[in-house]
PDB file of C-alpha atoms in Angstrom:
ATOM      1  CA  UNK H 244     -16.697 -13.787 -15.179  1.00 46.00           C
ATOM      2  CA  UNK H 245     -14.708 -16.971 -13.514  1.00 59.00           C
ATOM      3  CA  UNK H 246     -11.231 -17.144 -14.076  1.00 77.00           C
ATOM      4  CA  UNK H 247      -8.801 -14.154 -15.692  1.00 89.00           C
ATOM      5  CA  UNK H 248      -5.587 -12.806 -15.008  1.00 93.00           C
ATOM      6  CA  UNK H 249      -5.443  -9.181 -13.141  1.00 95.00           C
ATOM      7  CA  UNK H 250      -2.324  -6.988 -12.933  1.00 96.00           C
ATOM      8  CA  UNK H 251      -1.763  -4.965  -9.426  1.00 96.00           C
ATOM      9  CA  UNK H 252       1.050  -3.321  -8.029  1.00 92.00           C
ATOM     10  CA  UNK H 253       3.511  -5.248 -11.124  1.00 94.00           C
ATOM     11  CA  UNK H 254       2.210  -8.508 -10.006  1.00 96.00           C
ATOM     12  CA  UNK H 255      -0.241 -11.030 -11.878  1.00 96.00           C
ATOM     13  CA  UNK H 256      -2.849 -12.502 -10.095  1.00 97.00           C
ATOM     14  CA  UNK H 257      -4.745 -15.346 -11.333  1.00 96.00           C
ATOM     15  CA  UNK H 258      -8.336 -15.234 -10.285  1.00 96.00           C
ATOM     16  CA  UNK H 259     -10.535 -18.074  -9.898  1.00 95.00           C
ATOM     17  CA  UNK H 260     -14.106 -19.299  -9.284  1.00 95.00           C
ATOM     18  CA  UNK H 261     -15.161 -15.760  -9.303  1.00 96.00           C
ATOM     19  CA  UNK H 262     -18.863 -16.631  -9.869  1.00 96.00           C
ATOM     20  CA  UNK H 263     -18.866 -18.777  -6.404  1.00 97.00           C
ATOM     21  CA  UNK H 264     -21.773 -17.304  -3.899  1.00 98.00           C
ATOM     22  CA  UNK H 265     -19.755 -16.450  -0.938  1.00 98.00           C
ATOM     23  CA  UNK H 266     -23.181 -14.784   0.517  1.00 98.00           C
ATOM     24  CA  UNK H 267     -25.807 -16.507  -1.213  1.00 97.00           C
ATOM     25  CA  UNK H 268     -28.582 -14.987   0.457  1.00 97.00           C
ATOM     26  CA  UNK H 269     -27.141 -11.730  -0.670  1.00 97.00           C
ATOM     27  CA  UNK H 270     -26.003 -12.438  -4.210  1.00 97.00           C
ATOM     28  CA  UNK H 271     -22.493 -11.489  -3.405  1.00 98.00           C
ATOM     29  CA  UNK H 272     -19.802 -13.842  -5.266  1.00 98.00           C
ATOM     30  CA  UNK H 273     -16.238 -14.316  -4.659  1.00 97.00           C
ATOM     31  CA  UNK H 274     -15.672 -11.590  -7.823  1.00 97.00           C
ATOM     32  CA  UNK H 275     -17.301  -9.130  -5.553  1.00 98.00           C
ATOM     33  CA  UNK H 276     -15.108  -9.673  -2.682  1.00 98.00           C
ATOM     34  CA  UNK H 277     -12.478  -9.503  -4.921  1.00 98.00           C
ATOM     35  CA  UNK H 278     -13.467  -6.142  -6.438  1.00 98.00           C
ATOM     36  CA  UNK H 279     -14.445  -4.626  -2.950  1.00 98.00           C
ATOM     37  CA  UNK H 280     -11.142  -5.134  -1.378  1.00 98.00           C
ATOM     38  CA  UNK H 281      -9.574  -3.745  -4.881  1.00 98.00           C
ATOM     39  CA  UNK H 282     -11.241  -0.974  -4.334  1.00 98.00           C
ATOM     40  CA  UNK H 283     -10.869  -0.402  -0.563  1.00 98.00           C
ATOM     41  CA  UNK H 284      -7.141  -0.751  -0.384  1.00 98.00           C
ATOM     42  CA  UNK H 285      -6.137   2.708  -0.938  1.00 97.00           C
ATOM     43  CA  UNK H 286      -7.848   3.810   2.171  1.00 98.00           C
ATOM     44  CA  UNK H 287      -7.322   0.533   4.324  1.00 98.00           C
ATOM     45  CA  UNK H 288      -3.848  -0.563   3.260  1.00 98.00           C
ATOM     46  CA  UNK H 289      -2.286   2.468   5.464  1.00 97.00           C
ATOM     47  CA  UNK H 290      -4.186   0.696   8.423  1.00 98.00           C
ATOM     48  CA  UNK H 291      -2.455  -2.724   7.433  1.00 98.00           C
ATOM     49  CA  UNK H 292       0.724  -1.785   6.517  1.00 97.00           C
ATOM     50  CA  UNK H 293       3.736  -3.773   8.478  1.00 97.00           C
ATOM     51  CA  UNK H 294       0.794  -5.708  10.308  1.00 98.00           C
ATOM     52  CA  UNK H 295       0.830  -9.754  11.011  1.00 97.00           C
ATOM     53  CA  UNK H 296      -2.529 -10.663   9.448  1.00 98.00           C
ATOM     54  CA  UNK H 297      -4.831 -13.620  10.007  1.00 98.00           C
ATOM     55  CA  UNK H 298      -7.067 -14.823   7.435  1.00 98.00           C
ATOM     56  CA  UNK H 299     -10.693 -15.872   8.593  1.00 98.00           C
ATOM     57  CA  UNK H 300     -11.312 -17.902   5.113  1.00 98.00           C
ATOM     58  CA  UNK H 301     -14.467 -19.042   3.835  1.00 98.00           C
ATOM     59  CA  UNK H 302     -13.686 -20.651   0.383  1.00 96.00           C
ATOM     60  CA  UNK H 303     -16.872 -22.525  -0.241  1.00 96.00           C
ATOM     61  CA  UNK H 304     -19.023 -19.189   1.503  1.00 98.00           C
ATOM     62  CA  UNK H 305     -20.316 -18.153   4.906  1.00 98.00           C
ATOM     63  CA  UNK H 306     -22.779 -20.670   5.019  1.00 97.00           C
ATOM     64  CA  UNK H 307     -19.876 -23.690   5.138  1.00 96.00           C
ATOM     65  CA  UNK H 308     -17.459 -23.908   7.880  1.00 95.00           C
ATOM     66  CA  UNK H 309     -14.803 -21.435   7.781  1.00 97.00           C
ATOM     67  CA  UNK H 310     -11.378 -21.258   9.222  1.00 98.00           C
ATOM     68  CA  UNK H 311      -8.580 -19.099  10.678  1.00 98.00           C
ATOM     69  CA  UNK H 312      -5.316 -19.465   9.288  1.00 98.00           C
ATOM     70  CA  UNK H 313      -2.116 -17.904  10.586  1.00 96.00           C
ATOM     71  CA  UNK H 314       0.640 -19.652   8.809  1.00 96.00           C
ATOM     72  CA  UNK H 315       1.272 -18.694   5.391  1.00 96.00           C
ATOM     73  CA  UNK H 316       0.428 -21.622   2.829  1.00 95.00           C
ATOM     74  CA  UNK H 317       3.563 -22.777   0.766  1.00 94.00           C
ATOM     75  CA  UNK H 318       1.841 -22.002  -1.988  1.00 96.00           C
ATOM     76  CA  UNK H 319       1.330 -18.520  -1.486  1.00 97.00           C
ATOM     77  CA  UNK H 320       3.574 -16.197  -4.320  1.00 97.00           C
ATOM     78  CA  UNK H 321       6.940 -15.475  -3.205  1.00 96.00           C
ATOM     79  CA  UNK H 322       6.172 -11.593  -3.781  1.00 97.00           C
ATOM     80  CA  UNK H 323       4.220 -11.561  -1.039  1.00 97.00           C
ATOM     81  CA  UNK H 324       5.501 -10.362   2.254  1.00 97.00           C
ATOM     82  CA  UNK H 325       5.748 -12.389   5.540  1.00 97.00           C
ATOM     83  CA  UNK H 326       6.476 -11.758   9.164  1.00 95.00           C
ATOM     84  CA  UNK H 327       8.093 -14.200  11.183  1.00 94.00           C
ATOM     85  CA  UNK H 328       6.448 -14.434  14.880  1.00 92.00           C
ATOM     86  CA  UNK H 329       8.562 -16.288  17.598  1.00 90.00           C
ATOM     87  CA  UNK H 330       5.907 -18.575  19.713  1.00 83.00           C
ATOM     88  CA  UNK H 331       6.714 -21.052  22.118  1.00 83.00           C
ATOM     89  CA  UNK H 332       8.202 -24.192  20.806  1.00 83.00           C
ATOM     90  CA  UNK H 333       9.248 -22.402  17.489  1.00 88.00           C
ATOM     91  CA  UNK H 334       8.210 -19.623  15.066  1.00 93.00           C
ATOM     92  CA  UNK H 335       5.308 -18.676  12.896  1.00 93.00           C
ATOM     93  CA  UNK H 336       5.254 -16.857   9.166  1.00 96.00           C
ATOM     94  CA  UNK H 337       2.346 -14.565   8.899  1.00 97.00           C
ATOM     95  CA  UNK H 338       1.184 -12.373   5.905  1.00 98.00           C
ATOM     96  CA  UNK H 339       1.718  -8.912   5.867  1.00 98.00           C
ATOM     97  CA  UNK H 340      -0.605  -6.338   3.572  1.00 98.00           C
ATOM     98  CA  UNK H 341       1.364  -3.817   2.250  1.00 97.00           C
ATOM     99  CA  UNK H 342      -0.261  -3.610  -1.050  1.00 97.00           C
ATOM    100  CA  UNK H 343      -3.571  -3.800  -2.817  1.00 98.00           C
ATOM    101  CA  UNK H 344      -2.055  -6.731  -5.082  1.00 98.00           C
ATOM    102  CA  UNK H 345      -1.766  -8.802  -1.432  1.00 98.00           C
ATOM    103  CA  UNK H 346      -5.124  -7.857  -0.412  1.00 98.00           C
ATOM    104  CA  UNK H 347      -6.668  -8.947  -3.677  1.00 98.00           C
ATOM    105  CA  UNK H 348      -4.710 -12.320  -3.685  1.00 98.00           C
ATOM    106  CA  UNK H 349      -6.246 -12.748  -0.153  1.00 98.00           C
ATOM    107  CA  UNK H 350      -9.599 -12.360  -1.155  1.00 98.00           C
ATOM    108  CA  UNK H 351      -9.054 -14.662  -4.166  1.00 98.00           C
ATOM    109  CA  UNK H 352      -8.250 -17.229  -1.737  1.00 98.00           C
ATOM    110  CA  UNK H 353     -11.278 -16.885   0.119  1.00 98.00           C
ATOM    111  CA  UNK H 354     -10.279 -14.588   2.768  1.00 98.00           C
ATOM    112  CA  UNK H 355     -13.440 -12.627   3.649  1.00 98.00           C
ATOM    113  CA  UNK H 356     -12.137 -11.211   7.290  1.00 98.00           C
ATOM    114  CA  UNK H 357      -8.349 -10.263   7.705  1.00 98.00           C
ATOM    115  CA  UNK H 358      -7.641  -9.813  11.628  1.00 98.00           C
ATOM    116  CA  UNK H 359      -4.496  -7.730  12.101  1.00 98.00           C
ATOM    117  CA  UNK H 360      -1.711  -7.746  14.769  1.00 98.00           C
ATOM    118  CA  UNK H 361      -1.395  -4.694  17.360  1.00 98.00           C
ATOM    119  CA  UNK H 362       1.991  -4.160  16.533  1.00 98.00           C
ATOM    120  CA  UNK H 363       4.198  -3.686  13.233  1.00 97.00           C
ATOM    121  CA  UNK H 364       6.991  -6.021  12.074  1.00 96.00           C
ATOM    122  CA  UNK H 365       9.697  -3.431  13.144  1.00 96.00           C
ATOM    123  CA  UNK H 366       8.752  -3.380  16.735  1.00 96.00           C
ATOM    124  CA  UNK H 367       7.107  -6.522  16.770  1.00 96.00           C
ATOM    125  CA  UNK H 368       6.975  -6.859  20.789  1.00 96.00           C
ATOM    126  CA  UNK H 369       5.761  -3.326  21.298  1.00 98.00           C
ATOM    127  CA  UNK H 370       2.319  -2.685  20.253  1.00 98.00           C
ATOM    128  CA  UNK H 371       1.163   0.937  18.660  1.00 98.00           C
ATOM    129  CA  UNK H 372      -2.697   0.013  19.542  1.00 98.00           C
ATOM    130  CA  UNK H 373      -4.638  -0.375  22.699  1.00 98.00           C
ATOM    131  CA  UNK H 374      -7.726  -2.151  21.954  1.00 98.00           C
ATOM    132  CA  UNK H 375     -11.203  -2.325  24.087  1.00 98.00           C
ATOM    133  CA  UNK H 376     -13.350  -4.720  22.583  1.00 98.00           C
ATOM    134  CA  UNK H 377     -17.025  -3.878  23.368  1.00 98.00           C
ATOM    135  CA  UNK H 378     -18.809  -7.035  23.718  1.00 96.00           C
ATOM    136  CA  UNK H 379     -22.666  -6.966  24.210  1.00 95.00           C
ATOM    137  CA  UNK H 380     -24.361 -10.270  25.810  1.00 90.00           C
ATOM    138  CA  UNK H 381     -27.432  -9.604  23.210  1.00 91.00           C
ATOM    139  CA  UNK H 382     -28.335  -7.388  20.315  1.00 89.00           C
ATOM    140  CA  UNK H 383     -28.892  -4.109  22.481  1.00 92.00           C
ATOM    141  CA  UNK H 384     -26.694  -1.710  20.837  1.00 96.00           C
ATOM    142  CA  UNK H 385     -27.646   1.255  23.348  1.00 95.00           C
ATOM    143  CA  UNK H 386     -25.452  -0.999  25.951  1.00 95.00           C
ATOM    144  CA  UNK H 387     -22.685  -0.646  23.815  1.00 97.00           C
ATOM    145  CA  UNK H 388     -23.350   3.001  23.353  1.00 97.00           C
ATOM    146  CA  UNK H 389     -23.565   3.519  26.878  1.00 96.00           C
ATOM    147  CA  UNK H 390     -20.067   1.707  27.278  1.00 96.00           C
ATOM    148  CA  UNK H 391     -18.453   3.760  24.555  1.00 98.00           C
ATOM    149  CA  UNK H 392     -19.734   7.121  26.111  1.00 97.00           C
ATOM    150  CA  UNK H 393     -18.047   6.613  29.450  1.00 96.00           C
ATOM    151  CA  UNK H 394     -14.887   5.320  27.662  1.00 97.00           C
ATOM    152  CA  UNK H 395     -15.105   8.394  25.275  1.00 97.00           C
ATOM    153  CA  UNK H 396     -15.484  10.710  28.566  1.00 97.00           C
ATOM    154  CA  UNK H 397     -12.594   8.989  30.593  1.00 97.00           C
ATOM    155  CA  UNK H 398     -10.319   9.363  27.430  1.00 97.00           C
ATOM    156  CA  UNK H 399     -11.538  13.274  26.906  1.00 97.00           C
ATOM    157  CA  UNK H 400     -10.732  14.304  30.167  1.00 96.00           C
ATOM    158  CA  UNK H 401      -7.839  12.791  30.421  1.00 96.00           C
ATOM    159  CA  UNK H 402      -6.839  14.319  27.115  1.00 96.00           C
ATOM    160  CA  UNK H 403      -6.164  10.587  25.706  1.00 97.00           C
ATOM    161  CA  UNK H 404      -6.266  10.260  21.981  1.00 97.00           C
ATOM    162  CA  UNK H 405      -9.167   7.401  21.128  1.00 98.00           C
ATOM    163  CA  UNK H 406     -10.541   6.291  18.092  1.00 98.00           C
ATOM    164  CA  UNK H 407     -13.751   3.943  17.458  1.00 98.00           C
ATOM    165  CA  UNK H 408     -15.009   1.512  14.997  1.00 98.00           C
ATOM    166  CA  UNK H 409     -18.235  -0.775  14.504  1.00 98.00           C
ATOM    167  CA  UNK H 410     -16.962  -4.639  14.494  1.00 98.00           C
ATOM    168  CA  UNK H 411     -19.205  -5.013  11.535  1.00 97.00           C
ATOM    169  CA  UNK H 412     -20.851  -7.916  14.127  1.00 97.00           C
ATOM    170  CA  UNK H 413     -22.719  -6.830  17.402  1.00 96.00           C
ATOM    171  CA  UNK H 414     -20.210  -4.215  19.023  1.00 97.00           C
ATOM    172  CA  UNK H 415     -17.550  -1.166  18.796  1.00 98.00           C
ATOM    173  CA  UNK H 416     -14.012  -1.184  19.124  1.00 98.00           C
ATOM    174  CA  UNK H 417     -12.466   1.671  20.739  1.00 98.00           C
ATOM    175  CA  UNK H 418      -8.494   2.363  20.076  1.00 98.00           C
ATOM    176  CA  UNK H 419      -5.862   4.098  21.874  1.00 98.00           C
ATOM    177  CA  UNK H 420      -2.558   4.970  19.210  1.00 98.00           C
ATOM    178  CA  UNK H 421       0.719   4.411  21.103  1.00 98.00           C
ATOM    179  CA  UNK H 422       4.263   5.619  20.975  1.00 97.00           C
ATOM    180  CA  UNK H 423       5.427   1.773  21.254  1.00 98.00           C
ATOM    181  CA  UNK H 424       7.481   2.620  24.228  1.00 97.00           C
ATOM    182  CA  UNK H 425       5.861  -0.156  26.213  1.00 98.00           C
ATOM    183  CA  UNK H 426       5.609  -4.110  25.846  1.00 98.00           C
ATOM    184  CA  UNK H 427       2.905  -6.270  25.536  1.00 98.00           C
ATOM    185  CA  UNK H 428       2.426  -7.119  28.815  1.00 97.00           C
ATOM    186  CA  UNK H 429       2.679  -3.416  30.420  1.00 98.00           C
ATOM    187  CA  UNK H 430       0.121  -2.442  27.852  1.00 98.00           C
ATOM    188  CA  UNK H 431      -2.225  -5.263  28.837  1.00 98.00           C
ATOM    189  CA  UNK H 432      -2.013  -4.642  32.251  1.00 98.00           C
ATOM    190  CA  UNK H 433      -3.003  -1.230  31.499  1.00 98.00           C
ATOM    191  CA  UNK H 434      -6.059  -2.145  29.394  1.00 98.00           C
ATOM    192  CA  UNK H 435      -7.111  -4.267  32.166  1.00 98.00           C
ATOM    193  CA  UNK H 436      -7.083  -1.385  34.595  1.00 97.00           C
ATOM    194  CA  UNK H 437      -8.483   0.885  32.343  1.00 98.00           C
ATOM    195  CA  UNK H 438     -11.671  -1.776  32.054  1.00 97.00           C
ATOM    196  CA  UNK H 439     -11.785  -2.309  35.702  1.00 97.00           C
ATOM    197  CA  UNK H 440     -12.064   1.252  35.971  1.00 96.00           C
ATOM    198  CA  UNK H 441     -15.195   1.452  33.796  1.00 96.00           C
ATOM    199  CA  UNK H 442     -16.584  -1.428  35.392  1.00 96.00           C
ATOM    200  CA  UNK H 443     -16.657  -0.461  38.843  1.00 95.00           C
ATOM    201  CA  UNK H 444     -18.009   2.885  37.803  1.00 93.00           C
ATOM    202  CA  UNK H 445     -20.980   1.335  36.279  1.00 93.00           C
ATOM    203  CA  UNK H 446     -21.324  -2.433  37.714  1.00 95.00           C
ATOM    204  CA  UNK H 447     -24.879  -3.059  36.486  1.00 93.00           C
ATOM    205  CA  UNK H 448     -24.087  -2.559  32.586  1.00 93.00           C
ATOM    206  CA  UNK H 449     -20.401  -3.334  32.496  1.00 96.00           C
ATOM    207  CA  UNK H 450     -18.070  -6.520  33.324  1.00 96.00           C
ATOM    208  CA  UNK H 451     -14.723  -7.497  33.195  1.00 95.00           C
ATOM    209  CA  UNK H 452     -15.834 -11.317  33.789  1.00 92.00           C
ATOM    210  CA  UNK H 453     -14.168 -13.541  31.022  1.00 88.00           C
ATOM    211  CA  UNK H 454     -16.784 -16.463  31.573  1.00 88.00           C
ATOM    212  CA  UNK H 455     -20.034 -15.806  29.915  1.00 88.00           C
ATOM    213  CA  UNK H 456     -22.059 -17.316  32.663  1.00 86.00           C
ATOM    214  CA  UNK H 457     -20.984 -14.549  34.797  1.00 90.00           C
ATOM    215  CA  UNK H 458     -21.560 -11.600  32.238  1.00 92.00           C
ATOM    216  CA  UNK H 459     -25.282 -11.775  32.627  1.00 92.00           C
ATOM    217  CA  UNK H 460     -26.718  -8.800  30.304  1.00 92.00           C
ATOM    218  CA  UNK H 461     -23.744  -6.406  30.421  1.00 95.00           C
ATOM    219  CA  UNK H 462     -21.398  -5.553  28.063  1.00 96.00           C
ATOM    220  CA  UNK H 463     -18.167  -7.297  28.064  1.00 97.00           C
ATOM    221  CA  UNK H 464     -14.889  -5.226  28.360  1.00 98.00           C
ATOM    222  CA  UNK H 465     -13.042  -7.538  26.674  1.00 98.00           C
ATOM    223  CA  UNK H 466      -8.992  -6.629  26.851  1.00 98.00           C
ATOM    224  CA  UNK H 467      -7.816  -9.876  25.259  1.00 96.00           C
ATOM    225  CA  UNK H 468      -6.457  -8.549  22.067  1.00 96.00           C
ATOM    226  CA  UNK H 469      -3.738  -6.721  23.828  1.00 98.00           C
ATOM    227  CA  UNK H 470      -1.254  -9.550  23.676  1.00 97.00           C
ATOM    228  CA  UNK H 471       1.425 -10.541  21.750  1.00 96.00           C
ATOM    229  CA  UNK H 472       0.053 -12.751  18.567  1.00 93.00           C
ATOM    230  CA  UNK H 473      -3.419 -11.378  19.083  1.00 96.00           C
ATOM    231  CA  UNK H 474      -5.359  -9.625  16.372  1.00 97.00           C
ATOM    232  CA  UNK H 475      -8.138  -7.566  16.271  1.00 98.00           C
ATOM    233  CA  UNK H 476     -10.582  -7.298  13.188  1.00 98.00           C
ATOM    234  CA  UNK H 477      -9.120  -4.888  10.434  1.00 98.00           C
ATOM    235  CA  UNK H 478     -10.795  -1.760   9.378  1.00 98.00           C
ATOM    236  CA  UNK H 479     -12.923  -1.883   6.523  1.00 98.00           C
ATOM    237  CA  UNK H 480     -13.025  -5.783   6.700  1.00 98.00           C
ATOM    238  CA  UNK H 481     -15.902  -7.846   5.521  1.00 98.00           C
ATOM    239  CA  UNK H 482     -17.627  -9.931   8.309  1.00 98.00           C
ATOM    240  CA  UNK H 483     -18.603 -13.531   7.254  1.00 98.00           C
ATOM    241  CA  UNK H 484     -22.456 -12.327   8.072  1.00 98.00           C
ATOM    242  CA  UNK H 485     -25.736 -12.142   6.085  1.00 98.00           C
ATOM    243  CA  UNK H 486     -25.696  -8.664   4.405  1.00 98.00           C
ATOM    244  CA  UNK H 487     -21.599  -8.502   4.455  1.00 98.00           C
ATOM    245  CA  UNK H 488     -21.144  -6.067   6.999  1.00 98.00           C
ATOM    246  CA  UNK H 489     -17.995  -3.777   7.239  1.00 98.00           C
ATOM    247  CA  UNK H 490     -16.188  -3.073  10.455  1.00 98.00           C
ATOM    248  CA  UNK H 491     -16.183   0.758   9.870  1.00 98.00           C
ATOM    249  CA  UNK H 492     -14.184   3.521  11.752  1.00 98.00           C
ATOM    250  CA  UNK H 493     -16.650   6.185  12.916  1.00 98.00           C
ATOM    251  CA  UNK H 494     -16.580   9.892  14.439  1.00 97.00           C
ATOM    252  CA  UNK H 495     -17.653  10.047  17.611  1.00 98.00           C
ATOM    253  CA  UNK H 496     -20.599  11.772  17.360  1.00 96.00           C
ATOM    254  CA  UNK H 497     -21.671   8.863  14.956  1.00 97.00           C
ATOM    255  CA  UNK H 498     -21.120   5.950  17.014  1.00 98.00           C
ATOM    256  CA  UNK H 499     -23.427   7.729  19.520  1.00 97.00           C
ATOM    257  CA  UNK H 500     -26.266   8.567  17.378  1.00 96.00           C
ATOM    258  CA  UNK H 501     -29.756   6.379  17.860  1.00 94.00           C
ATOM    259  CA  UNK H 502     -29.859   5.342  14.346  1.00 95.00           C
ATOM    260  CA  UNK H 503     -26.361   3.841  14.438  1.00 97.00           C
ATOM    261  CA  UNK H 504     -25.516  -0.068  14.415  1.00 96.00           C
ATOM    262  CA  UNK H 505     -22.646  -2.290  14.049  1.00 97.00           C
ATOM    263  CA  UNK H 506     -23.767  -3.778  11.070  1.00 98.00           C
ATOM    264  CA  UNK H 507     -24.932  -0.272   9.521  1.00 97.00           C
ATOM    265  CA  UNK H 508     -22.234  -0.310   6.675  1.00 98.00           C
ATOM    266  CA  UNK H 509     -21.851  -3.412   4.502  1.00 98.00           C
ATOM    267  CA  UNK H 510     -20.272  -3.984   0.810  1.00 98.00           C
ATOM    268  CA  UNK H 511     -23.480  -2.259  -0.671  1.00 96.00           C
ATOM    269  CA  UNK H 512     -23.168   1.235   1.172  1.00 97.00           C
ATOM    270  CA  UNK H 513     -19.701   1.740   2.255  1.00 98.00           C
ATOM    271  CA  UNK H 514     -18.648   3.502  -0.734  1.00 98.00           C
ATOM    272  CA  UNK H 515     -21.443   5.794  -0.468  1.00 97.00           C
ATOM    273  CA  UNK H 516     -20.430   6.715   3.019  1.00 97.00           C
ATOM    274  CA  UNK H 517     -16.972   7.159   1.802  1.00 97.00           C
ATOM    275  CA  UNK H 518     -17.763   9.137  -1.191  1.00 96.00           C
ATOM    276  CA  UNK H 519     -19.382  11.814   0.890  1.00 96.00           C
ATOM    277  CA  UNK H 520     -16.853  11.694   4.219  1.00 95.00           C
ATOM    278  CA  UNK H 521     -12.993  11.036   4.443  1.00 96.00           C
ATOM    279  CA  UNK H 522     -12.049   7.971   6.743  1.00 98.00           C
ATOM    280  CA  UNK H 523     -12.031   9.089  10.131  1.00 98.00           C
ATOM    281  CA  UNK H 524      -8.939   6.835  11.450  1.00 98.00           C
ATOM    282  CA  UNK H 525      -6.548   8.423   8.283  1.00 96.00           C
ATOM    283  CA  UNK H 526      -4.992  10.629  11.045  1.00 96.00           C
ATOM    284  CA  UNK H 527      -4.652   8.032  14.005  1.00 97.00           C
ATOM    285  CA  UNK H 528      -0.996   7.615  13.886  1.00 94.00           C
ATOM    286  CA  UNK H 529      -0.257  11.439  14.308  1.00 94.00           C
ATOM    287  CA  UNK H 530      -1.255  11.880  18.165  1.00 92.00           C
ATOM    288  CA  UNK H 531       0.264   8.885  19.608  1.00 97.00           C
ATOM    289  CA  UNK H 532       0.799   8.649  23.692  1.00 97.00           C
ATOM    290  CA  UNK H 533       2.855   6.670  25.910  1.00 98.00           C
ATOM    291  CA  UNK H 534       0.834   3.812  28.089  1.00 97.00           C
ATOM    292  CA  UNK H 535       2.415   5.558  31.132  1.00 97.00           C
ATOM    293  CA  UNK H 536      -0.151   8.686  30.000  1.00 97.00           C
ATOM    294  CA  UNK H 537      -3.158   6.454  30.384  1.00 97.00           C
ATOM    295  CA  UNK H 538      -1.607   4.829  33.706  1.00 97.00           C
ATOM    296  CA  UNK H 539      -1.361   8.240  35.234  1.00 96.00           C
ATOM    297  CA  UNK H 540      -5.127   9.198  34.364  1.00 96.00           C
ATOM    298  CA  UNK H 541      -6.082   6.077  36.049  1.00 96.00           C
ATOM    299  CA  UNK H 542      -4.203   6.994  38.956  1.00 94.00           C
ATOM    300  CA  UNK H 543      -5.917  10.175  39.399  1.00 88.00           C
ATOM    301  CA  UNK H 544      -8.905  10.070  42.236  1.00 77.00           C
TER     302      UNK H 544
END
């Protein structure tokens, strides 16, 4: 299959170069990527809907240079929704993926990995997610799991809702769903406090040092995504790495098991998982909190 028209959600999408290898060592073509995002759309779209999206595109496959693209190209069809974000010196128009057709269109453009904003277009300056990225200095995933366990235990004790996913690369993302009562600066300040609290409790294993030279072999508690215009890798996004690993939402007991690895789920096996298990993030929007609840927990001795 190389070129064809497909019809999704009332839109016609002209697919091109579907035989082009995107993951050459794995035998995964652009057509395979398109088919993946078409199939995953029903599960993924509820997590994407209303969020500004940054595309990580690899038109010539992962062995060639890719690029990040925030601005919607002029040639994208009119039926693809856009969001306008104000920025210093002007504004930026970004894609919003509200349906399977848009997700498939992006895949056909060589967008391997979508990255999502932490707020939605109806309240763009008020995030509904707080994200801590557990970023290891090496491939020792046990260190990441130790950091995740500390974060989980803190949230459990404070009755703070929290969710976890693999990044599909080296680490985990821990996400606290928010009620959108606070702006980004307040959420970022709270995320920084939380990261600092954990790093202080376990300084030999965790760090908040932004400079890599100062991190040593510790896990970096990255809070940088909690800012206006920043993004985090989307749930069920493919990563541009050998094996086509998937950023996969997990239950907490799964995330902390000895056989877990951030690249465990891939385009080859993700649907076997989803055939046996519901999406662990399906109800992430049902138990939101105000960021002040997290601040109060951090104020406790």
